[in-house]
Amino acid sequence: MQSYIIGSNEAGMRLDRLIERLLPSAGKGFAYKMLRKKNIVLNGKRAEGPERLNEGDEVKFFLSDETFTGFGGIIGSNSNEKKAAALTAVTGGFDFSAQIIYEDQDVILVNKPEGILSQKASEDDISLNEYLIGYLREKGVFDPRTSAVFRPAVCNRLDRNTSGIVCCGVSMNGLRELSKMFRDRTVHKYYLALCKGNIRESGHKKAYLVKDGKTNKVRILDHESGDSQVIETAWKPLEAIEDATWLEVELFTGKSHQIRAQLFSIGHPIAGDSKYGDEMFNRTMRDRFRIRTQALYAYRIVFPADCGLEGIAGKEFSIDVPLKRKTASERRGD
């Protein structure tokens, strides 16, 4: 016999939908047959399937271990125990908790360092998602072995070598509301970029981005072409440093390499960018400020006042950028 206790993330879900998640290979016919025979019961009683679940409800499966695991059942399975242990272990390589900017029962905002993927690019990758799961498991907030319906996840991506604020959904409600805000573009995302040239005027531009999967590079066009995607970016100068300028960049769309490629396309590549940058400018910035990866930081985020997450509604969060302080200090002659 296997037992599953309904948590807050499953509350409101239909029983038959839960069974589909817990026994992904069984099929609806088998599930309804087991319900009729009382081999699957809800709170010790026969159920039909459409019942809405409440937190604390118990679903019992009077099935053999072989039948349960044969249909892909996950509750208490050895493979998930090993996976959960591995997810906990990866927190040893990166102190996730030390980078948390804000945390409540629904969301976590974390300052992702350069060099870490936001989400997996291949099966063997360890990304911010894995660190998130490991952190929550160590806190006792989430257990991958017993959550068939929901999995905490990163909601917005940053390039591997772009650091800054990443939003994570910890609960079903948090993930749903964050995803809605990013989809509807009601959350405002601001980046700091140290760019080539003395830029005096603000800009706001719509363009078209074309990605080359073979080279993992993108091109920016002024016109629509083939499988191009519309992008929209705005920027304003904050501080000039001789032959470089700190820009605040706002993203209205979020496509791969959008900021890096669009600033390059207007003649102001980002310092340290080996893919879209200027080699001589990069060398100068490396010698002067020890910049070795793109000087691009997701440093500020503003949430709408009417979002469904009370903890962050109408609030602004930002991070300190050490390179910004360093360049300002040199400019003042400190």
mmCIF file of C-alpha atoms in Angstrom:
data_model
loop_
_atom_site.group_PDB
_atom_site.id
_atom_site.type_symbol
_atom_site.label_atom_id
_atom_site.label_comp_id
_atom_site.label_asym_id
_atom_site.label_seq_id
_atom_site.Cartn_x
_atom_site.Cartn_y
_atom_site.Cartn_z
ATOM 1 C CA MET A 1 0.000 0.000 0.000
ATOM 2 C CA GLN A 2 1.179 3.496 -0.892
ATOM 3 C CA SER A 3 -0.105 6.700 0.711
ATOM 4 C CA TYR A 4 -0.001 10.297 -0.510
ATOM 5 C CA ILE A 5 -0.894 13.294 1.695
ATOM 6 C CA ILE A 6 -2.227 16.334 -0.150
ATOM 7 C CA GLY A 7 -0.167 19.470 0.406
ATOM 8 C CA SER A 8 -0.912 23.118 -0.303
ATOM 9 C CA ASN A 9 0.341 22.832 -3.881
ATOM 10 C CA GLU A 10 -2.141 20.037 -4.699
ATOM 11 C CA ALA A 11 -5.118 21.607 -2.908
ATOM 12 C CA GLY A 12 -7.943 22.277 -5.376
ATOM 13 C CA MET A 13 -6.719 19.676 -7.836
ATOM 14 C CA ARG A 14 -9.049 16.918 -9.064
ATOM 15 C CA LEU A 15 -8.357 13.453 -7.707
ATOM 16 C CA ASP A 16 -8.170 11.855 -11.163
ATOM 17 C CA ARG A 17 -5.612 14.466 -12.283
ATOM 18 C CA LEU A 18 -3.491 13.661 -9.256
ATOM 19 C CA ILE A 19 -3.626 9.962 -10.036
ATOM 20 C CA GLU A 20 -2.446 10.707 -13.589
ATOM 21 C CA ARG A 21 0.572 12.512 -12.130
ATOM 22 C CA LEU A 22 1.334 9.792 -9.578
ATOM 23 C CA LEU A 23 0.878 6.951 -12.093
ATOM 24 C CA PRO A 24 1.930 8.574 -15.384
ATOM 25 C CA SER A 25 2.025 5.314 -17.370
ATOM 26 C CA ALA A 26 -1.233 3.813 -16.127
ATOM 27 C CA GLY A 27 -3.822 5.508 -18.313
ATOM 28 C CA LYS A 28 -7.246 6.824 -17.354
ATOM 29 C CA GLY A 29 -8.996 3.470 -17.792
ATOM 30 C CA PHE A 30 -6.838 1.777 -15.186
ATOM 31 C CA ALA A 31 -7.249 4.669 -12.761
ATOM 32 C CA TYR A 32 -11.054 4.645 -12.937
ATOM 33 C CA LYS A 33 -11.109 0.854 -12.646
ATOM 34 C CA MET A 34 -9.023 1.027 -9.457
ATOM 35 C CA LEU A 35 -11.336 3.718 -8.078
ATOM 36 C CA ARG A 36 -14.419 1.559 -8.729
ATOM 37 C CA LYS A 37 -12.764 -1.419 -7.011
ATOM 38 C CA LYS A 38 -11.670 0.754 -4.056
ATOM 39 C CA ASN A 39 -8.035 -0.059 -4.778
ATOM 40 C CA ILE A 40 -7.560 3.707 -4.774
ATOM 41 C CA VAL A 41 -9.452 5.541 -2.027
ATOM 42 C CA LEU A 42 -9.726 9.119 -0.771
ATOM 43 C CA ASN A 43 -9.658 9.568 3.014
ATOM 44 C CA GLY A 44 -10.465 5.879 3.400
ATOM 45 C CA LYS A 45 -13.622 6.062 1.264
ATOM 46 C CA ARG A 46 -14.568 5.205 -2.270
ATOM 47 C CA ALA A 47 -14.182 8.081 -4.743
ATOM 48 C CA GLU A 48 -15.239 8.716 -8.330
ATOM 49 C CA GLY A 49 -12.328 10.843 -9.616
ATOM 50 C CA PRO A 50 -13.682 14.391 -10.118
ATOM 51 C CA GLU A 51 -13.471 15.213 -6.366
ATOM 52 C CA ARG A 52 -11.506 18.349 -5.524
ATOM 53 C CA LEU A 53 -8.706 17.709 -3.062
ATOM 54 C CA ASN A 54 -8.098 19.622 0.158
ATOM 55 C CA GLU A 55 -4.834 20.089 2.015
ATOM 56 C CA GLY A 56 -4.392 17.196 4.428
ATOM 57 C CA ASP A 57 -6.473 14.701 2.406
ATOM 58 C CA GLU A 58 -4.979 11.239 2.082
ATOM 59 C CA VAL A 59 -5.013 9.158 -1.087
ATOM 60 C CA LYS A 60 -4.214 5.463 -0.598
ATOM 61 C CA PHE A 61 -3.184 3.020 -3.331
ATOM 62 C CA PHE A 62 -3.854 -0.631 -2.509
ATOM 63 C CA LEU A 63 -1.532 -1.852 -5.249
ATOM 64 C CA SER A 64 1.502 -4.109 -5.202
ATOM 65 C CA ASP A 65 4.883 -2.394 -5.267
ATOM 66 C CA GLU A 66 5.529 -3.993 -8.673
ATOM 67 C CA THR A 67 2.279 -2.607 -10.122
ATOM 68 C CA PHE A 68 2.854 0.809 -8.623
ATOM 69 C CA THR A 69 6.417 1.221 -9.858
ATOM 70 C CA GLY A 70 5.529 -0.422 -13.175
ATOM 71 C CA PHE A 71 3.193 2.473 -13.916
ATOM 72 C CA GLY A 72 5.890 4.977 -13.047
ATOM 73 C CA GLY A 73 4.728 5.579 -9.476
ATOM 74 C CA ILE A 74 7.089 7.897 -7.667
ATOM 75 C CA ILE A 75 6.101 7.843 -3.990
ATOM 76 C CA GLY A 76 9.075 6.611 -2.006
ATOM 77 C CA SER A 77 10.844 5.160 -5.058
ATOM 78 C CA ASN A 78 14.574 4.447 -4.761
ATOM 79 C CA SER A 79 15.417 6.403 -7.912
ATOM 80 C CA ASN A 80 13.809 9.537 -6.529
ATOM 81 C CA GLU A 81 15.543 9.053 -3.182
ATOM 82 C CA LYS A 82 18.896 8.991 -4.984
ATOM 83 C CA LYS A 83 17.948 12.008 -7.067
ATOM 84 C CA ALA A 84 16.863 13.950 -3.989
ATOM 85 C CA ALA A 85 20.147 13.138 -2.240
ATOM 86 C CA ALA A 86 22.093 14.347 -5.267
ATOM 87 C CA LEU A 87 20.152 17.600 -5.351
ATOM 88 C CA THR A 88 21.017 18.201 -1.708
ATOM 89 C CA ALA A 89 24.674 17.421 -2.335
ATOM 90 C CA VAL A 90 25.108 20.063 -5.035
ATOM 91 C CA THR A 91 24.511 22.859 -2.527
ATOM 92 C CA GLY A 92 28.029 22.159 -1.300
ATOM 93 C CA GLY A 93 29.475 23.719 -4.459
ATOM 94 C CA PHE A 94 27.580 27.024 -4.245
ATOM 95 C CA ASP A 95 26.109 28.707 -1.185
ATOM 96 C CA PHE A 96 22.625 29.390 -2.500
ATOM 97 C CA SER A 97 21.374 30.784 0.817
ATOM 98 C CA ALA A 98 24.093 33.464 0.903
ATOM 99 C CA GLN A 99 22.822 34.900 -2.405
ATOM 100 C CA ILE A 100 19.137 35.168 -1.449
ATOM 101 C CA ILE A 101 17.802 38.723 -1.744
ATOM 102 C CA TYR A 102 14.232 37.996 -0.674
ATOM 103 C CA GLU A 103 12.342 34.884 0.417
ATOM 104 C CA ASP A 104 8.815 34.006 1.480
ATOM 105 C CA GLN A 105 6.516 30.983 1.193
ATOM 106 C CA ASP A 106 5.854 31.668 -2.497
ATOM 107 C CA VAL A 107 8.994 33.138 -4.070
ATOM 108 C CA ILE A 108 12.746 33.456 -3.742
ATOM 109 C CA LEU A 109 14.793 36.194 -5.401
ATOM 110 C CA VAL A 110 18.440 35.193 -5.707
ATOM 111 C CA ASN A 111 21.574 36.894 -7.016
ATOM 112 C CA LYS A 112 22.928 34.416 -9.571
ATOM 113 C CA PRO A 113 26.732 34.607 -9.938
ATOM 114 C CA GLU A 114 28.422 34.457 -13.318
ATOM 115 C CA GLY A 115 29.383 30.976 -14.486
ATOM 116 C CA ILE A 116 26.165 29.256 -13.339
ATOM 117 C CA LEU A 117 23.372 28.237 -15.697
ATOM 118 C CA SER A 118 19.860 29.429 -14.870
ATOM 119 C CA GLN A 119 18.416 26.162 -16.205
ATOM 120 C CA LYS A 120 19.923 22.984 -17.609
ATOM 121 C CA ALA A 121 21.274 22.957 -21.143
ATOM 122 C CA SER A 122 21.956 19.193 -21.006
ATOM 123 C CA GLU A 123 20.996 16.306 -18.730
ATOM 124 C CA ASP A 124 24.265 16.362 -16.770
ATOM 125 C CA ASP A 125 24.251 20.101 -16.041
ATOM 126 C CA ILE A 126 23.899 21.471 -12.530
ATOM 127 C CA SER A 127 21.951 24.699 -12.813
ATOM 128 C CA LEU A 128 20.380 27.225 -10.467
ATOM 129 C CA ASN A 129 17.257 25.035 -10.525
ATOM 130 C CA GLU A 130 19.175 22.179 -8.898
ATOM 131 C CA TYR A 131 20.646 24.481 -6.255
ATOM 132 C CA LEU A 132 17.132 25.804 -5.545
ATOM 133 C CA ILE A 133 15.727 22.293 -5.053
ATOM 134 C CA GLY A 134 18.685 21.308 -2.866
ATOM 135 C CA TYR A 135 18.262 24.396 -0.695
ATOM 136 C CA LEU A 136 14.511 23.845 -0.238
ATOM 137 C CA ARG A 137 15.007 20.171 0.530
ATOM 138 C CA GLU A 138 17.585 20.931 3.205
ATOM 139 C CA LYS A 139 15.103 23.388 4.766
ATOM 140 C CA GLY A 140 12.399 20.721 4.734
ATOM 141 C CA VAL A 141 10.178 22.862 2.506
ATOM 142 C CA PHE A 142 10.194 20.540 -0.503
ATOM 143 C CA ASP A 143 10.768 16.820 -0.999
ATOM 144 C CA PRO A 144 11.146 15.606 -4.617
ATOM 145 C CA ARG A 145 10.203 12.066 -3.537
ATOM 146 C CA THR A 146 6.667 12.984 -2.548
ATOM 147 C CA SER A 147 5.719 15.895 -4.786
ATOM 148 C CA ALA A 148 4.144 14.560 -7.945
ATOM 149 C CA VAL A 149 2.357 17.719 -8.973
ATOM 150 C CA PHE A 150 4.680 20.642 -8.377
ATOM 151 C CA ARG A 151 8.378 21.368 -8.608
ATOM 152 C CA PRO A 152 9.917 24.733 -7.617
ATOM 153 C CA ALA A 153 11.625 26.383 -10.566
ATOM 154 C CA VAL A 154 13.465 29.389 -11.920
ATOM 155 C CA CYS A 155 11.097 31.749 -13.779
ATOM 156 C CA ASN A 156 13.481 33.984 -15.745
ATOM 157 C CA ARG A 157 16.779 33.106 -17.385
ATOM 158 C CA LEU A 158 20.119 34.859 -17.484
ATOM 159 C CA ASP A 159 23.052 33.889 -19.689
ATOM 160 C CA ARG A 160 25.654 31.746 -17.910
ATOM 161 C CA ASN A 161 28.078 34.685 -17.577
ATOM 162 C CA THR A 162 25.457 37.324 -16.783
ATOM 163 C CA SER A 163 24.960 37.731 -13.052
ATOM 164 C CA GLY A 164 22.051 39.263 -11.210
ATOM 165 C CA ILE A 165 18.501 38.823 -9.948
ATOM 166 C CA VAL A 166 16.669 35.607 -10.808
ATOM 167 C CA CYS A 167 13.099 34.915 -9.627
ATOM 168 C CA CYS A 168 12.149 31.439 -8.395
ATOM 169 C CA GLY A 169 8.676 30.048 -7.726
ATOM 170 C CA VAL A 170 8.657 28.117 -4.437
ATOM 171 C CA SER A 171 4.932 27.318 -4.343
ATOM 172 C CA MET A 172 2.439 26.585 -7.093
ATOM 173 C CA ASN A 173 0.905 30.019 -6.542
ATOM 174 C CA GLY A 174 4.313 31.698 -6.633
ATOM 175 C CA LEU A 175 5.355 29.978 -9.845
ATOM 176 C CA ARG A 176 2.012 30.691 -11.511
ATOM 177 C CA GLU A 177 1.983 34.394 -10.564
ATOM 178 C CA LEU A 178 5.627 35.001 -11.482
ATOM 179 C CA SER A 179 5.155 33.261 -14.830
ATOM 180 C CA LYS A 180 2.080 35.387 -15.526
ATOM 181 C CA MET A 181 3.960 38.616 -14.760
ATOM 182 C CA PHE A 182 6.847 37.726 -17.045
ATOM 183 C CA ARG A 183 4.459 36.597 -19.780
ATOM 184 C CA ASP A 184 2.332 39.749 -19.538
ATOM 185 C CA ARG A 185 5.453 41.957 -19.189
ATOM 186 C CA THR A 186 4.105 43.695 -16.098
ATOM 187 C CA VAL A 187 7.356 43.200 -14.213
ATOM 188 C CA HIS A 188 10.109 45.684 -15.084
ATOM 189 C CA LYS A 189 13.660 44.287 -15.436
ATOM 190 C CA TYR A 190 16.668 46.605 -15.457
ATOM 191 C CA TYR A 191 20.283 45.771 -16.260
ATOM 192 C CA LEU A 192 23.588 47.575 -15.807
ATOM 193 C CA ALA A 193 25.969 47.345 -18.757
ATOM 194 C CA LEU A 194 29.431 48.885 -19.121
ATOM 195 C CA CYS A 195 29.639 49.717 -22.831
ATOM 196 C CA LYS A 196 32.156 51.050 -25.305
ATOM 197 C CA GLY A 197 31.935 54.751 -26.156
ATOM 198 C CA ASN A 198 30.783 57.951 -24.517
ATOM 199 C CA ILE A 199 27.000 57.619 -24.796
ATOM 200 C CA ARG A 200 25.110 60.824 -24.043
ATOM 201 C CA GLU A 201 21.536 60.096 -25.139
ATOM 202 C CA SER A 202 18.912 57.581 -24.126
ATOM 203 C CA GLY A 203 17.472 55.205 -26.702
ATOM 204 C CA HIS A 204 14.485 52.923 -27.223
ATOM 205 C CA LYS A 205 14.462 50.521 -30.123
ATOM 206 C CA LYS A 206 12.413 47.709 -31.597
ATOM 207 C CA ALA A 207 14.249 45.305 -33.895
ATOM 208 C CA TYR A 208 14.301 41.689 -35.071
ATOM 209 C CA LEU A 209 16.550 38.960 -33.693
ATOM 210 C CA VAL A 210 17.642 35.890 -35.660
ATOM 211 C CA LYS A 211 19.359 33.042 -33.840
ATOM 212 C CA ASP A 212 21.931 30.704 -35.383
ATOM 213 C CA GLY A 213 21.744 27.427 -33.485
ATOM 214 C CA LYS A 214 25.023 26.157 -34.919
ATOM 215 C CA THR A 215 27.114 29.061 -33.650
ATOM 216 C CA ASN A 216 24.867 29.977 -30.687
ATOM 217 C CA LYS A 217 24.964 33.586 -31.835
ATOM 218 C CA VAL A 218 22.234 36.004 -32.872
ATOM 219 C CA ARG A 219 21.949 38.789 -35.451
ATOM 220 C CA ILE A 220 19.932 41.985 -35.089
ATOM 221 C CA LEU A 221 17.934 43.179 -38.095
ATOM 222 C CA ASP A 222 15.868 46.307 -38.712
ATOM 223 C CA HIS A 223 13.283 44.298 -40.670
ATOM 224 C CA GLU A 224 11.379 41.055 -40.252
ATOM 225 C CA SER A 225 12.993 38.044 -41.904
ATOM 226 C CA GLY A 226 12.158 34.334 -41.863
ATOM 227 C CA ASP A 227 12.108 33.036 -38.293
ATOM 228 C CA SER A 228 13.155 36.351 -36.739
ATOM 229 C CA GLN A 229 11.705 37.402 -33.372
ATOM 230 C CA VAL A 230 10.625 40.897 -32.371
ATOM 231 C CA ILE A 231 12.716 42.442 -29.604
ATOM 232 C CA GLU A 232 12.382 45.718 -27.712
ATOM 233 C CA THR A 233 15.049 47.365 -25.574
ATOM 234 C CA ALA A 234 15.513 50.769 -23.935
ATOM 235 C CA TRP A 235 18.648 52.300 -22.434
ATOM 236 C CA LYS A 236 19.832 55.444 -20.733
ATOM 237 C CA PRO A 237 23.349 56.577 -19.774
ATOM 238 C CA LEU A 238 24.134 56.723 -16.056
ATOM 239 C CA GLU A 239 27.826 57.513 -15.887
ATOM 240 C CA ALA A 240 30.635 58.129 -18.391
ATOM 241 C CA ILE A 241 34.150 56.805 -17.760
ATOM 242 C CA GLU A 242 36.339 58.317 -20.494
ATOM 243 C CA ASP A 243 35.844 55.866 -23.408
ATOM 244 C CA ALA A 244 33.129 53.807 -21.678
ATOM 245 C CA THR A 245 29.631 54.400 -20.315
ATOM 246 C CA TRP A 246 27.462 52.693 -17.741
ATOM 247 C CA LEU A 247 23.995 52.173 -19.220
ATOM 248 C CA GLU A 248 20.803 51.204 -17.492
ATOM 249 C CA VAL A 249 19.003 48.871 -19.894
ATOM 250 C CA GLU A 250 15.349 47.883 -19.663
ATOM 251 C CA LEU A 251 14.114 44.732 -21.357
ATOM 252 C CA PHE A 252 10.601 44.672 -22.758
ATOM 253 C CA THR A 253 11.209 41.275 -24.376
ATOM 254 C CA GLY A 254 13.580 38.592 -23.169
ATOM 255 C CA LYS A 255 15.338 36.802 -26.012
ATOM 256 C CA SER A 256 18.703 35.038 -26.036
ATOM 257 C CA HIS A 257 21.647 37.480 -26.012
ATOM 258 C CA GLN A 258 19.227 40.349 -26.671
ATOM 259 C CA ILE A 259 21.043 43.093 -24.764
ATOM 260 C CA ARG A 260 24.529 42.012 -25.807
ATOM 261 C CA ALA A 261 23.675 41.740 -29.496
ATOM 262 C CA GLN A 262 21.533 44.879 -29.681
ATOM 263 C CA LEU A 263 24.149 47.095 -28.016
ATOM 264 C CA PHE A 264 26.761 45.641 -30.353
ATOM 265 C CA SER A 265 24.493 46.395 -33.324
ATOM 266 C CA ILE A 266 24.378 50.119 -32.439
ATOM 267 C CA GLY A 267 28.150 50.327 -31.975
ATOM 268 C CA HIS A 268 28.356 50.056 -28.185
ATOM 269 C CA PRO A 269 29.427 46.490 -27.307
ATOM 270 C CA ILE A 270 29.609 45.440 -23.657
ATOM 271 C CA ALA A 271 33.005 45.304 -21.957
ATOM 272 C CA GLY A 272 34.337 41.781 -21.578
ATOM 273 C CA ASP A 273 31.914 40.225 -24.073
ATOM 274 C CA SER A 274 33.952 37.683 -26.046
ATOM 275 C CA LYS A 275 31.078 36.848 -28.402
ATOM 276 C CA TYR A 276 29.754 40.283 -29.397
ATOM 277 C CA GLY A 277 32.469 42.531 -28.015
ATOM 278 C CA ASP A 278 35.351 44.611 -29.328
ATOM 279 C CA GLU A 279 38.689 42.860 -28.788
ATOM 280 C CA MET A 280 40.765 45.986 -28.219
ATOM 281 C CA PHE A 281 38.165 47.535 -25.906
ATOM 282 C CA ASN A 282 37.938 44.253 -23.982
ATOM 283 C CA ARG A 283 41.707 44.193 -23.549
ATOM 284 C CA THR A 284 41.702 47.750 -22.210
ATOM 285 C CA MET A 285 38.902 46.985 -19.746
ATOM 286 C CA ARG A 286 40.611 43.779 -18.658
ATOM 287 C CA ASP A 287 43.876 45.578 -17.925
ATOM 288 C CA ARG A 288 42.133 48.479 -16.220
ATOM 289 C CA PHE A 289 39.386 46.776 -14.216
ATOM 290 C CA ARG A 290 40.209 43.038 -14.512
ATOM 291 C CA ILE A 291 36.979 42.414 -16.444
ATOM 292 C CA ARG A 292 37.042 38.865 -17.831
ATOM 293 C CA THR A 293 33.365 38.226 -18.693
ATOM 294 C CA GLN A 294 30.626 40.502 -19.995
ATOM 295 C CA ALA A 295 29.994 43.457 -17.674
ATOM 296 C CA LEU A 296 26.238 42.919 -17.672
ATOM 297 C CA TYR A 297 24.164 42.633 -14.511
ATOM 298 C CA ALA A 298 20.438 42.139 -13.899
ATOM 299 C CA TYR A 299 20.612 44.565 -11.004
ATOM 300 C CA ARG A 300 17.063 45.864 -10.446
ATOM 301 C CA ILE A 301 13.515 44.531 -10.687
ATOM 302 C CA VAL A 302 10.160 46.225 -10.011
ATOM 303 C CA PHE A 303 6.942 44.272 -9.457
ATOM 304 C CA PRO A 304 3.422 45.564 -10.212
ATOM 305 C CA ALA A 305 1.277 46.642 -7.267
ATOM 306 C CA ASP A 306 -1.646 44.465 -8.363
ATOM 307 C CA CYS A 307 0.198 41.143 -8.633
ATOM 308 C CA GLY A 308 -1.090 38.123 -6.703
ATOM 309 C CA LEU A 309 1.957 37.872 -4.437
ATOM 310 C CA GLU A 310 1.578 40.077 -1.372
ATOM 311 C CA GLY A 311 5.221 39.829 -0.336
ATOM 312 C CA ILE A 312 6.588 41.464 -3.496
ATOM 313 C CA ALA A 313 3.587 43.434 -4.826
ATOM 314 C CA GLY A 314 4.575 46.997 -5.701
ATOM 315 C CA LYS A 315 8.122 46.497 -4.428
ATOM 316 C CA GLU A 316 11.529 47.105 -5.979
ATOM 317 C CA PHE A 317 14.613 44.965 -5.357
ATOM 318 C CA SER A 318 18.177 45.687 -6.377
ATOM 319 C CA ILE A 319 21.707 44.369 -5.880
ATOM 320 C CA ASP A 320 25.057 46.038 -5.447
ATOM 321 C CA VAL A 321 27.421 45.743 -8.430
ATOM 322 C CA PRO A 322 31.041 45.832 -7.189
ATOM 323 C CA LEU A 323 32.408 46.784 -10.620
ATOM 324 C CA LYS A 324 30.145 49.863 -10.656
ATOM 325 C CA ARG A 325 31.580 50.978 -7.327
ATOM 326 C CA LYS A 326 35.093 50.244 -8.550
ATOM 327 C CA THR A 327 34.791 52.340 -11.699
ATOM 328 C CA ALA A 328 33.130 55.178 -9.772
ATOM 329 C CA SER A 329 35.944 55.115 -7.238
ATOM 330 C CA GLU A 330 38.583 55.382 -9.974
ATOM 331 C CA ARG A 331 36.700 58.226 -11.613
ATOM 332 C CA ARG A 332 36.714 60.157 -8.331
ATOM 333 C CA GLY A 333 40.394 59.351 -7.850
ATOM 334 C CA ASP A 334 39.822 57.513 -4.544
#
